[in-house]
Coordinates of C-alpha atoms in Angstrom, one line a residue:
Chain A
M1 CA 0.4 -18.7 -4.5
K2 CA 2.2 -17.2 -7.3
K3 CA 4.4 -20.2 -7.6
I4 CA 2.3 -22.7 -7.1
T5 CA -0.2 -21.1 -9.4
F6 CA 2.4 -21.0 -12.3
A7 CA 4.1 -24.8 -11.5
A8 CA 0.4 -26.5 -11.4
F9 CA -0.2 -24.1 -14.8
I10 CA 2.9 -26.3 -16.8
A11 CA 2.4 -29.3 -15.2
F12 CA -1.5 -29.4 -16.4
C13 CA 0.5 -28.5 -20.0
A14 CA 2.9 -30.6 -19.6
S15 CA 0.1 -33.4 -18.3
I16 CA -2.6 -32.3 -21.9
I17 CA 1.0 -32.9 -24.1
T18 CA 1.7 -36.1 -22.4
L19 CA -1.6 -37.8 -23.1
L20 CA -2.3 -36.8 -26.9
A21 CA 1.5 -37.6 -27.9
V22 CA 1.1 -41.0 -26.0
D23 CA -2.2 -41.4 -27.9
A24 CA -0.8 -39.9 -31.3
L25 CA 2.0 -43.2 -30.7
T26 CA 0.1 -45.6 -29.9
P27 CA -1.7 -47.4 -32.7
A28 CA -3.9 -49.7 -30.6
S29 CA -6.2 -46.3 -30.0
H30 CA -7.2 -46.1 -33.4
A31 CA -7.8 -49.5 -34.0
G32 CA -10.9 -51.7 -33.6
E33 CA -13.2 -50.9 -36.6
A34 CA -13.7 -54.4 -37.1
N35 CA -17.7 -53.7 -37.5
D36 CA -18.3 -55.4 -40.3
E37 CA -17.6 -59.1 -39.0
L38 CA -20.1 -58.8 -36.0
P39 CA -23.3 -60.8 -35.6
V40 CA -26.6 -59.1 -36.5
F41 CA -29.5 -59.3 -34.3
T42 CA -33.3 -58.1 -34.7
L43 CA -35.1 -56.3 -31.5
A44 CA -37.0 -58.8 -31.2
E45 CA -33.3 -60.9 -30.1
V46 CA -32.7 -57.8 -28.0
A47 CA -35.4 -58.3 -26.3
E48 CA -34.6 -61.5 -24.9
H49 CA -31.7 -59.7 -22.4
D50 CA -34.2 -57.6 -20.7
T51 CA -33.1 -58.6 -17.1
L52 CA -30.1 -57.0 -15.0
D53 CA -28.6 -60.6 -15.3
S54 CA -28.8 -60.6 -19.3
C55 CA -29.0 -57.1 -20.1
W56 CA -28.6 -56.0 -24.2
M57 CA -29.4 -52.2 -25.6
A58 CA -29.8 -51.5 -28.9
I59 CA -28.0 -47.8 -29.1
R60 CA -28.2 -46.3 -32.7
G61 CA -27.9 -49.4 -34.8
K62 CA -25.5 -50.6 -32.6
V63 CA -26.4 -53.7 -30.0
Y64 CA -25.0 -53.8 -26.5
D65 CA -24.5 -56.4 -23.7
F66 CA -24.4 -54.3 -20.8
T67 CA -24.4 -56.7 -18.2
D68 CA -21.3 -56.4 -16.6
Y69 CA -21.0 -52.7 -16.8
I70 CA -24.4 -52.5 -14.5
P71 CA -23.2 -52.3 -10.8
E72 CA -20.5 -49.8 -12.2
H73 CA -23.0 -47.0 -13.7
P74 CA -23.1 -44.4 -11.2
T75 CA -26.7 -44.1 -11.5
P76 CA -28.8 -47.9 -8.9
P77 CA -29.1 -50.0 -11.7
A78 CA -33.3 -50.2 -11.5
I79 CA -32.1 -46.4 -14.1
M80 CA -30.6 -48.9 -16.5
E81 CA -32.9 -52.0 -15.9
A82 CA -35.8 -50.2 -17.8
W83 CA -34.0 -49.7 -20.3
C84 CA -32.6 -53.2 -20.8
G85 CA -33.5 -55.7 -24.0
R86 CA -34.8 -52.0 -25.8
E87 CA -34.1 -49.4 -27.8
A88 CA -32.1 -47.4 -25.8
T89 CA -30.2 -44.6 -27.8
E90 CA -33.1 -42.2 -26.1
G91 CA -31.8 -43.3 -22.8
M92 CA -28.2 -42.7 -24.3
E93 CA -29.3 -39.1 -25.5
T94 CA -31.6 -37.7 -22.8
K95 CA -30.3 -39.9 -19.4
G96 CA -34.1 -39.4 -18.7
Y97 CA -34.4 -35.6 -18.3
G98 CA -32.8 -34.0 -21.7
R99 CA -28.6 -34.0 -20.7
D100 CA -26.6 -36.4 -23.5
H101 CA -24.0 -38.5 -22.5
T102 CA -20.7 -37.2 -22.7
P103 CA -18.4 -38.2 -25.8
A104 CA -16.6 -40.2 -23.3
A105 CA -19.4 -42.2 -21.9
W106 CA -19.9 -42.8 -25.8
A107 CA -16.7 -43.7 -25.6
M108 CA -16.8 -46.0 -23.1
M109 CA -19.2 -48.4 -24.8
E110 CA -17.2 -50.0 -26.7
P111 CA -15.9 -52.6 -25.2
Y112 CA -19.4 -54.0 -24.7
L113 CA -20.3 -54.2 -28.5
I114 CA -21.4 -57.1 -29.7
G115 CA -23.4 -57.0 -32.4
I116 CA -25.2 -54.7 -35.7
L117 CA -28.6 -53.9 -35.1
A118 CA -30.5 -55.2 -38.7
E119 CA -32.5 -53.3 -40.0
E120 CA -36.1 -53.4 -40.5
Chain B
M1 CA -18.3 -11.7 14.4
T2 CA -14.9 -11.5 14.2
V3 CA -13.0 -10.3 10.8
R4 CA -11.9 -14.3 10.7
M5 CA -15.1 -15.4 11.1
A6 CA -16.3 -13.2 7.9
H7 CA -13.3 -14.4 6.3
L8 CA -14.1 -18.5 6.9
C9 CA -17.6 -18.2 6.3
S10 CA -16.7 -16.2 2.4
W11 CA -14.7 -20.0 2.0
L12 CA -17.9 -21.9 3.9
V13 CA -19.9 -20.3 1.8
A14 CA -17.7 -20.4 -1.4
L15 CA -17.3 -24.5 -0.9
L16 CA -21.1 -25.3 0.0
P17 CA -21.8 -26.2 -4.4
V18 CA -18.9 -28.9 -3.8
V19 CA -20.4 -30.2 -0.2
V20 CA -23.7 -29.9 -2.0
A21 CA -22.3 -32.1 -4.7
C22 CA -21.0 -34.9 -2.2
F23 CA -24.5 -35.2 -0.9
G24 CA -25.8 -35.8 -4.6
M25 CA -23.2 -38.3 -5.1
D26 CA -23.4 -41.8 -5.9
F27 CA -20.4 -43.4 -5.0
P28 CA -19.7 -46.3 -7.1
S29 CA -17.8 -48.9 -7.1
L30 CA -14.8 -47.2 -5.1
D31 CA -12.1 -49.6 -4.8
R32 CA -12.0 -49.1 -8.8
P33 CA -9.4 -45.7 -8.6
G34 CA -11.0 -44.9 -12.0
A35 CA -14.1 -44.1 -9.8
W36 CA -12.5 -42.0 -7.6
L37 CA -10.5 -39.9 -9.9
N38 CA -13.7 -39.3 -12.2
I39 CA -15.7 -38.2 -8.7
L40 CA -12.6 -35.7 -7.9
G41 CA -12.4 -34.2 -11.6
R42 CA -16.2 -33.3 -10.9
L43 CA -15.7 -32.3 -7.8
T44 CA -13.2 -30.2 -8.7
G45 CA -14.9 -28.0 -11.0
V46 CA -17.8 -27.6 -9.5
A47 CA -15.1 -26.1 -6.7
A48 CA -13.8 -23.9 -9.5
L49 CA -16.8 -22.1 -10.9
S50 CA -18.1 -21.7 -7.1
L51 CA -15.0 -20.4 -6.0
L52 CA -14.7 -18.4 -9.4
L53 CA -18.9 -16.4 -8.3
M54 CA -17.4 -16.4 -4.9
A55 CA -14.5 -14.3 -5.9
A56 CA -17.1 -12.6 -8.6
I57 CA -19.1 -11.7 -5.2
L58 CA -15.8 -10.3 -3.5
S59 CA -15.0 -7.7 -6.2
A60 CA -18.3 -5.8 -6.0
R61 CA -16.7 -3.0 -3.8
V62 CA -19.6 -1.9 -2.3
P63 CA -18.6 1.0 0.1
G64 CA -19.2 -0.9 4.0
F65 CA -19.2 -4.5 2.4
D66 CA -15.5 -4.4 3.5
R67 CA -15.3 -4.1 7.5
P68 CA -16.4 -6.9 8.4
F69 CA -13.5 -8.2 6.3
G70 CA -11.3 -6.1 8.0
G71 CA -11.2 -3.3 5.0
L72 CA -11.1 -4.0 1.2
T73 CA -7.4 -5.0 1.3
K74 CA -8.0 -8.0 3.4
L75 CA -11.3 -8.7 1.5
W76 CA -9.0 -8.9 -1.7
Q77 CA -6.9 -11.3 -0.2
T78 CA -9.6 -13.7 0.3
H79 CA -10.6 -12.6 -3.1
H80 CA -7.0 -13.6 -4.9
Q81 CA -6.4 -16.9 -2.6
M82 CA -10.0 -17.9 -3.7
G83 CA -9.0 -17.5 -7.6
A84 CA -5.7 -18.9 -6.8
V85 CA -7.3 -22.2 -5.4
A86 CA -10.3 -22.0 -8.2
L87 CA -7.5 -22.0 -11.0
L88 CA -5.7 -24.5 -9.4
C89 CA -8.9 -26.7 -9.8
V90 CA -9.7 -25.9 -13.1
L91 CA -6.4 -26.7 -14.1
A92 CA -7.0 -29.9 -12.0
H93 CA -10.6 -30.9 -13.1
P94 CA -9.8 -31.8 -17.2
V95 CA -6.7 -33.9 -15.9
L96 CA -8.6 -35.9 -13.3
L97 CA -11.6 -36.7 -16.0
A98 CA -8.9 -37.6 -18.5
L99 CA -7.2 -39.8 -15.5
A100 CA -10.5 -41.5 -14.6
A101 CA -11.6 -42.4 -18.2
A102 CA -7.6 -43.6 -19.3
E103 CA -9.1 -46.8 -16.5
V104 CA -11.3 -47.2 -19.7
S105 CA -8.7 -46.8 -22.6
L106 CA -6.0 -44.1 -24.1
S107 CA -9.1 -43.2 -26.4
V108 CA -11.6 -42.7 -24.2
A109 CA -9.1 -40.5 -22.3
V110 CA -8.0 -38.1 -25.3
T111 CA -11.8 -38.6 -25.9
T112 CA -13.3 -36.6 -22.5
L113 CA -11.1 -33.9 -23.1
F114 CA -11.1 -33.4 -27.2
P115 CA -14.6 -34.7 -28.0
P116 CA -16.0 -34.0 -31.8
F117 CA -16.1 -30.2 -32.2
D118 CA -20.7 -30.7 -32.2
H119 CA -19.6 -31.6 -28.5
L120 CA -20.4 -27.8 -27.2
A121 CA -20.0 -28.3 -23.7
T122 CA -16.6 -29.4 -23.5
W123 CA -15.6 -27.1 -25.9
L124 CA -17.4 -24.0 -23.7
G125 CA -15.3 -25.5 -21.0
W126 CA -11.6 -25.3 -23.0
L127 CA -12.6 -22.0 -23.3
A128 CA -13.8 -20.5 -20.2
L129 CA -10.3 -22.1 -19.2
I130 CA -8.7 -20.9 -21.1
G131 CA -9.7 -17.5 -20.4
M132 CA -9.5 -18.5 -17.0
V133 CA -5.4 -18.3 -17.3
V134 CA -5.5 -15.7 -19.7
F135 CA -6.9 -13.7 -16.7
L136 CA -5.5 -14.6 -13.9
A137 CA -1.9 -14.8 -15.7
P138 CA -0.7 -11.4 -15.0
S139 CA -2.4 -11.4 -11.4
F140 CA 0.1 -14.9 -10.2
H141 CA 3.0 -13.3 -12.3
F142 CA 2.8 -15.5 -15.1
L143 CA 5.0 -13.3 -17.1
G144 CA 6.4 -11.4 -14.3
E145 CA 5.6 -8.1 -13.0
P146 CA 2.0 -6.9 -14.6
E147 CA 1.5 -3.3 -16.0
Y148 CA -1.5 -2.7 -13.8
G149 CA -3.5 -1.1 -16.9
R150 CA -3.1 -4.5 -18.6
W151 CA -4.0 -6.6 -15.5
K152 CA -7.1 -4.6 -15.0
W153 CA -8.2 -4.8 -19.0
L154 CA -7.6 -8.7 -18.2
H155 CA -9.1 -9.4 -15.4
R156 CA -12.7 -8.0 -17.5
L157 CA -12.6 -10.8 -18.9
S158 CA -13.4 -12.9 -15.6
G159 CA -17.1 -12.2 -17.4
P160 CA -17.0 -13.9 -20.4
V161 CA -15.7 -16.6 -19.1
I162 CA -17.7 -16.7 -15.8
V163 CA -20.7 -17.7 -17.6
L164 CA -18.5 -20.0 -20.3
A165 CA -18.2 -21.5 -17.1
L166 CA -22.0 -21.8 -16.4
I167 CA -23.1 -22.5 -19.6
H168 CA -20.7 -25.5 -19.6
T169 CA -21.5 -26.5 -16.0
F170 CA -25.6 -26.5 -17.1
M171 CA -24.8 -28.3 -20.9
L172 CA -23.1 -30.8 -18.6
S173 CA -23.9 -31.1 -15.1
R174 CA -24.6 -34.1 -13.6
T175 CA -23.0 -33.9 -10.2
M176 CA -25.4 -32.3 -8.3
P177 CA -29.2 -33.4 -8.5
G178 CA -31.0 -31.5 -10.6
Y179 CA -33.0 -29.2 -8.9
A180 CA -29.7 -28.5 -6.4
T181 CA -27.6 -27.8 -9.7
E182 CA -30.2 -25.0 -10.8
M183 CA -30.8 -23.4 -7.9
I184 CA -27.2 -23.2 -6.3
W185 CA -25.5 -21.5 -9.6
T186 CA -28.5 -18.9 -10.5
I187 CA -28.1 -17.9 -6.6
M188 CA -24.8 -17.6 -7.5
A189 CA -25.1 -16.3 -10.7
A190 CA -27.7 -14.2 -9.8
L191 CA -25.3 -12.5 -6.9
A192 CA -22.0 -12.5 -9.0
V193 CA -24.3 -10.5 -11.8
A194 CA -25.6 -7.7 -8.9
A195 CA -22.2 -7.5 -7.7
V196 CA -20.3 -6.2 -11.5
S197 CA -23.6 -4.6 -12.2
W198 CA -22.6 -2.3 -9.0
R199 CA -19.5 -2.9 -9.8
F200 CA -19.1 -1.0 -13.4
V201 CA -22.5 0.4 -13.4
I202 CA -24.4 1.3 -10.6
S203 CA -21.6 2.8 -8.3
R204 CA -20.0 5.1 -11.1
R205 CA -23.8 6.8 -11.1
A206 CA -24.4 6.9 -8.0
G207 CA -21.0 5.7 -6.4
R208 CA -18.8 8.6 -7.6
L209 CA -19.2 12.0 -5.7
R210 CA -17.3 14.6 -7.7
Y211 CA -14.9 17.1 -6.1
R212 CA -13.1 19.6 -7.3
V213 CA -9.0 20.2 -7.1
D214 CA -8.7 23.0 -4.8
A215 CA -4.8 23.4 -4.0
V216 CA -2.0 21.3 -5.0
D217 CA 0.4 21.0 -2.3
R218 CA 4.1 19.5 -2.8
P219 CA 5.5 17.8 0.4
A220 CA 8.5 16.9 -1.8
N221 CA 9.8 16.9 -5.4
N222 CA 7.8 13.4 -6.9
V223 CA 4.9 13.6 -3.9
V224 CA 1.7 15.6 -4.4
E225 CA -1.2 16.3 -1.7
L226 CA -4.4 17.2 -3.2
K227 CA -7.2 19.0 -1.2
L228 CA -10.1 18.4 -2.5
L229 CA -13.7 20.5 -2.0
P230 CA -17.1 19.1 -2.9
A231 CA -18.2 19.9 -6.3
G232 CA -21.9 18.8 -5.8
R233 CA -25.1 18.2 -3.5
R234 CA -23.1 14.8 -1.7
Q235 CA -19.9 14.9 0.6
L236 CA -17.6 11.6 1.3
H237 CA -18.6 10.6 5.1
Y238 CA -15.4 8.8 6.1
E239 CA -13.5 7.6 8.9
V240 CA -10.1 8.6 9.8
G241 CA -7.7 6.2 8.1
Q242 CA -10.1 5.1 5.3
F243 CA -9.3 5.0 1.5
V244 CA -11.1 6.3 -1.8
Y245 CA -10.6 5.7 -5.6
L246 CA -10.2 9.0 -7.4
V247 CA -10.9 9.5 -11.0
P248 CA -8.9 13.2 -12.8
Y249 CA -11.0 14.6 -15.2
D250 CA -8.3 16.5 -16.2
R251 CA -7.6 16.4 -19.9
R252 CA -4.4 18.0 -19.5
L253 CA -2.9 14.8 -17.5
A254 CA -0.3 12.8 -19.4
A255 CA -2.2 9.2 -18.1
G256 CA -4.4 8.8 -16.3
Y257 CA -7.9 10.5 -17.4
G258 CA -10.7 9.0 -16.3
E259 CA -9.1 5.7 -14.9
E260 CA -9.6 4.8 -11.1
H261 CA -7.1 4.4 -8.8
P262 CA -6.9 3.8 -4.9
Y263 CA -5.6 6.4 -2.6
T264 CA -5.3 7.1 1.6
L265 CA -7.0 9.9 2.7
S266 CA -4.8 12.0 4.6
S267 CA -7.6 14.1 6.0
S268 CA -9.2 14.2 9.0
P269 CA -12.8 13.9 8.7
L270 CA -13.5 17.5 10.3
E271 CA -11.8 19.0 8.0
A272 CA -14.4 20.8 5.4
G273 CA -12.7 18.9 2.1
L274 CA -10.7 16.0 1.4
R275 CA -6.7 15.7 1.3
I276 CA -5.2 12.2 -0.3
A277 CA -1.2 12.5 -0.8
I278 CA 0.3 10.7 -4.0
K279 CA 3.4 9.7 -4.4
D280 CA 4.8 9.1 -8.1
L281 CA 4.6 5.8 -7.8
G282 CA 3.6 5.0 -11.6
D283 CA 2.3 6.4 -15.1
A284 CA -1.5 8.0 -13.6
S285 CA 0.1 8.9 -10.0
R286 CA 3.1 10.4 -12.1
A287 CA 0.6 12.4 -14.0
I288 CA -0.5 13.4 -11.2
Q289 CA 1.5 15.0 -9.4
H290 CA 1.2 18.0 -12.2
I291 CA -2.7 18.0 -11.5
S292 CA -4.6 21.4 -12.5
P293 CA -6.5 23.3 -9.7
D294 CA -9.8 24.0 -10.2
S295 CA -9.9 20.3 -12.6
E296 CA -12.7 18.1 -11.4
V297 CA -12.5 14.7 -10.2
T298 CA -14.6 12.2 -8.9
I299 CA -14.5 10.2 -5.3
E300 CA -15.6 6.5 -4.5
G301 CA -15.8 5.1 -1.6
P302 CA -14.6 5.4 1.0
Y303 CA -13.2 1.4 1.7
G304 CA -10.9 -0.3 4.7
R305 CA -10.7 -0.6 8.5
F306 CA -7.2 -0.1 9.5
F307 CA -7.5 1.4 13.2
T308 CA -9.5 -0.4 15.6
D309 CA -11.0 1.3 19.0
N310 CA -9.7 0.2 22.0
N311 CA -6.4 0.3 23.0
P312 CA -5.4 -0.1 26.7
G313 CA -1.7 -0.9 26.3
G314 CA -1.5 2.2 23.7
E315 CA -0.2 2.3 20.0
L316 CA 2.9 2.0 18.4
W317 CA 2.8 3.3 14.7
I318 CA 4.9 1.6 12.1
A319 CA 5.2 3.6 8.6
G320 CA 7.6 3.8 5.8
G321 CA 7.9 6.4 2.9
I322 CA 4.3 7.3 1.8
G323 CA 2.7 4.6 3.6
I324 CA 2.7 7.6 6.7
T325 CA -0.5 8.6 5.0
P326 CA -3.2 7.0 7.0
F327 CA -1.1 8.3 10.5
L328 CA -1.0 11.4 9.4
A329 CA -4.6 11.5 8.5
R330 CA -5.2 10.5 12.5
A331 CA -2.5 13.3 14.0
R332 CA -4.2 15.6 12.9
H333 CA -7.3 14.7 13.5
L334 CA -6.6 13.8 17.4
A335 CA -5.3 17.5 16.5
R336 CA -8.9 18.7 15.8
T337 CA -10.4 16.6 18.1
G338 CA -8.1 17.3 21.0
E339 CA -8.2 14.3 22.6
T340 CA -5.3 12.4 24.0
A341 CA -3.9 9.3 23.1
D342 CA -1.0 6.9 23.5
I343 CA 0.6 7.0 20.0
H344 CA 3.8 5.9 19.6
L345 CA 5.2 6.8 16.0
V346 CA 8.1 5.6 14.0
Y347 CA 8.7 6.6 10.7
C348 CA 10.9 4.9 8.7
V349 CA 12.2 7.0 5.5
Q350 CA 15.4 7.1 3.1
D351 CA 16.6 9.7 4.3
E352 CA 15.5 13.0 5.2
A353 CA 14.5 14.7 2.0
R354 CA 12.0 11.9 1.7
A355 CA 10.9 12.6 4.8
L356 CA 7.2 13.6 4.0
F357 CA 4.9 15.6 6.3
A358 CA 8.2 15.6 8.6
T359 CA 7.5 19.4 9.8
E360 CA 4.3 19.1 10.3
L361 CA 4.6 15.3 12.2
A362 CA 7.4 17.2 14.8
E363 CA 5.2 20.0 15.2
L364 CA 2.5 17.4 16.1
A365 CA 4.1 15.3 18.0
E366 CA 5.2 18.7 20.3
T367 CA 1.6 19.6 20.3
L368 CA -0.5 16.7 20.6
E369 CA -0.4 15.0 24.3
G370 CA 1.1 11.4 24.3
F371 CA 2.6 11.1 20.7
K372 CA 5.8 10.6 19.8
L373 CA 7.7 10.6 16.9
S374 CA 10.9 8.7 16.0
L375 CA 12.6 8.8 12.3
H376 CA 14.7 6.1 11.7
Y377 CA 16.3 6.9 8.3
F378 CA 17.7 3.3 6.0
Y379 CA 20.4 5.2 4.9
R380 CA 22.3 6.0 8.0
Q381 CA 21.1 3.1 10.2
G382 CA 20.3 0.5 7.7
P383 CA 17.1 -1.8 8.4
L384 CA 14.2 -1.4 10.8
T385 CA 15.2 -3.7 13.8
G386 CA 13.9 -4.8 17.0
E387 CA 16.8 -3.4 19.1
F388 CA 16.0 0.6 17.3
L389 CA 12.7 -0.3 18.4
S390 CA 12.8 -1.1 21.8
A391 CA 14.8 1.6 22.7
E392 CA 12.9 4.4 21.4
C393 CA 9.8 2.5 22.5
P394 CA 10.8 0.3 25.2
D395 CA 7.2 -0.7 26.1
L396 CA 6.1 -1.6 22.8
A397 CA 4.9 -5.3 23.8
Q398 CA 1.8 -4.0 25.4
R399 CA 0.9 -1.9 22.8
T400 CA -1.3 -2.3 19.3
A401 CA 0.7 -2.4 16.4
Y402 CA -0.2 -0.3 13.3
V403 CA 2.4 -0.6 9.8
C404 CA 1.6 0.6 6.2
G405 CA 4.2 1.0 4.1
P406 CA 6.1 -0.5 1.2
L407 CA 5.5 -4.9 1.2
P408 CA 8.9 -5.5 2.6
L409 CA 9.0 -3.1 5.4
N410 CA 5.3 -4.5 6.4
Q411 CA 6.3 -8.2 6.7
L412 CA 9.7 -7.0 8.2
A413 CA 8.1 -4.7 10.9
V414 CA 5.6 -7.5 11.2
R415 CA 7.9 -10.0 12.3
I416 CA 10.0 -7.7 14.7
V417 CA 6.8 -6.5 17.1
R418 CA 5.7 -10.0 16.8
E419 CA 9.1 -11.2 17.9
A420 CA 8.9 -8.3 20.4
G421 CA 6.2 -10.5 21.9
I422 CA 3.0 -8.4 20.4
P423 CA 0.3 -11.1 19.3
V424 CA -1.4 -11.5 16.1
S425 CA -4.5 -10.1 17.0
R426 CA -2.7 -6.5 18.1
I427 CA -0.9 -6.3 14.7
H428 CA -2.4 -4.3 11.9
T429 CA -1.6 -3.8 8.2
E430 CA -2.4 -1.9 5.3
E431 CA -0.7 -3.1 1.9
F432 CA -1.6 -1.7 -1.0
N433 CA 0.2 -4.3 -3.4
L434 CA -2.8 -5.6 -5.5
I435 CA -1.1 -7.6 -7.8

């Protein structure tokens, strides 16, 4: 038991250090802040995509197309469908019962970013 | 319920939240390895907290609670194993979640582990993990053999760690259905709080019995046998071979004042007071060799369940050094009750000078019907062997074996008696190597 726990502890430290080192040495992981070039959408435009076949959401001033992601989401599609075509920051921040999504979940949205929400 | 069943039940209860989590979980797109890793990451988190809470519950040390588990030392083995599995789970938990997130991108994996500082839940999780490594490192000898006092002190970190882990879980919890999360963790946390309260608050007031050192005998130059008489109204009721936690309150002691340490009772429950033989094995037990007569001690217990009833084939006792104490207690008890027994005691010691209580045991062997004594000297006869045991006790295979001594002797003795044909169910050991 002593050897196993100690070996696991060393493996844990090695994994975390390796992950951090690879991340620090990969320039691509810090790129992608060029939001200025993204198209601007109004809430009305977002509202046109309110079905599972085309599901856009406005979250914290950005517009995302989650159509391809919905099958991957841990909840049944109906949960996300309710937020399609809408300002969905609240859904992201509360999950419907007051608990925020994890930072990883927030970071996972990035590949689905399609535009900036027009200011009212 | 058998001892094995009791231990199995404690594991099943400890892993119940994992089962509930599995039922409450949606399993999306399991063709993606990331989804599997995420689920495993979440389940290891649930298992770690649950095992940690169960280990805390099992550490309560309520007298009598240990009996279904075959005694407190056996219960601690399960507590220790649960701590080990909890540590393995807690180490795997963030790594698995990060690997799951790495499916999206490397930066998401890093953000999973190290989010912005305002994401309190994750950082509390890190604090709990670091605290757990710190308080468990001595238990698993990360930095060599730990010093008892430091190990015990560091183990108290488990309380804050459990609180941090609970907050972390409540803030992030999404693995189990909401009502189940709250119910399961609240019940387990309440039991853990009750256990810890018993251990550190209630037992210190209600569980400790006041005794006075009536006499100090010296069976060897590094062993004392204390005779204790009740100093309060309450007396300890115990069974032969059980052990207690003793706390000395003698200001003149060089170490160990007010510290609790476990010692086996060497007296018969029929005696007026208690007798406890203590060998100089560490700072506190060295200091207690010079305890003043008339000083006060407290006794907490009794714990343990070494001897079992109903051994039709007779008993084989194998003792090593100070491990003679439960056997001495039983032999003294037999002398008082006048019962006949079929017992063969093999007492293993380095040399004649270290054969503690040898004269008394030889007298008991002469007077007690059915009680035989064989002495084994390491300096003359080498390590204990099967040949020696068979020669001294030809019918050992049909006997029930009781072994108490230092760990290497225990392991050797168990191997020998198993090879001699005694099934595991008829081999009982008492070990005090707690860490």
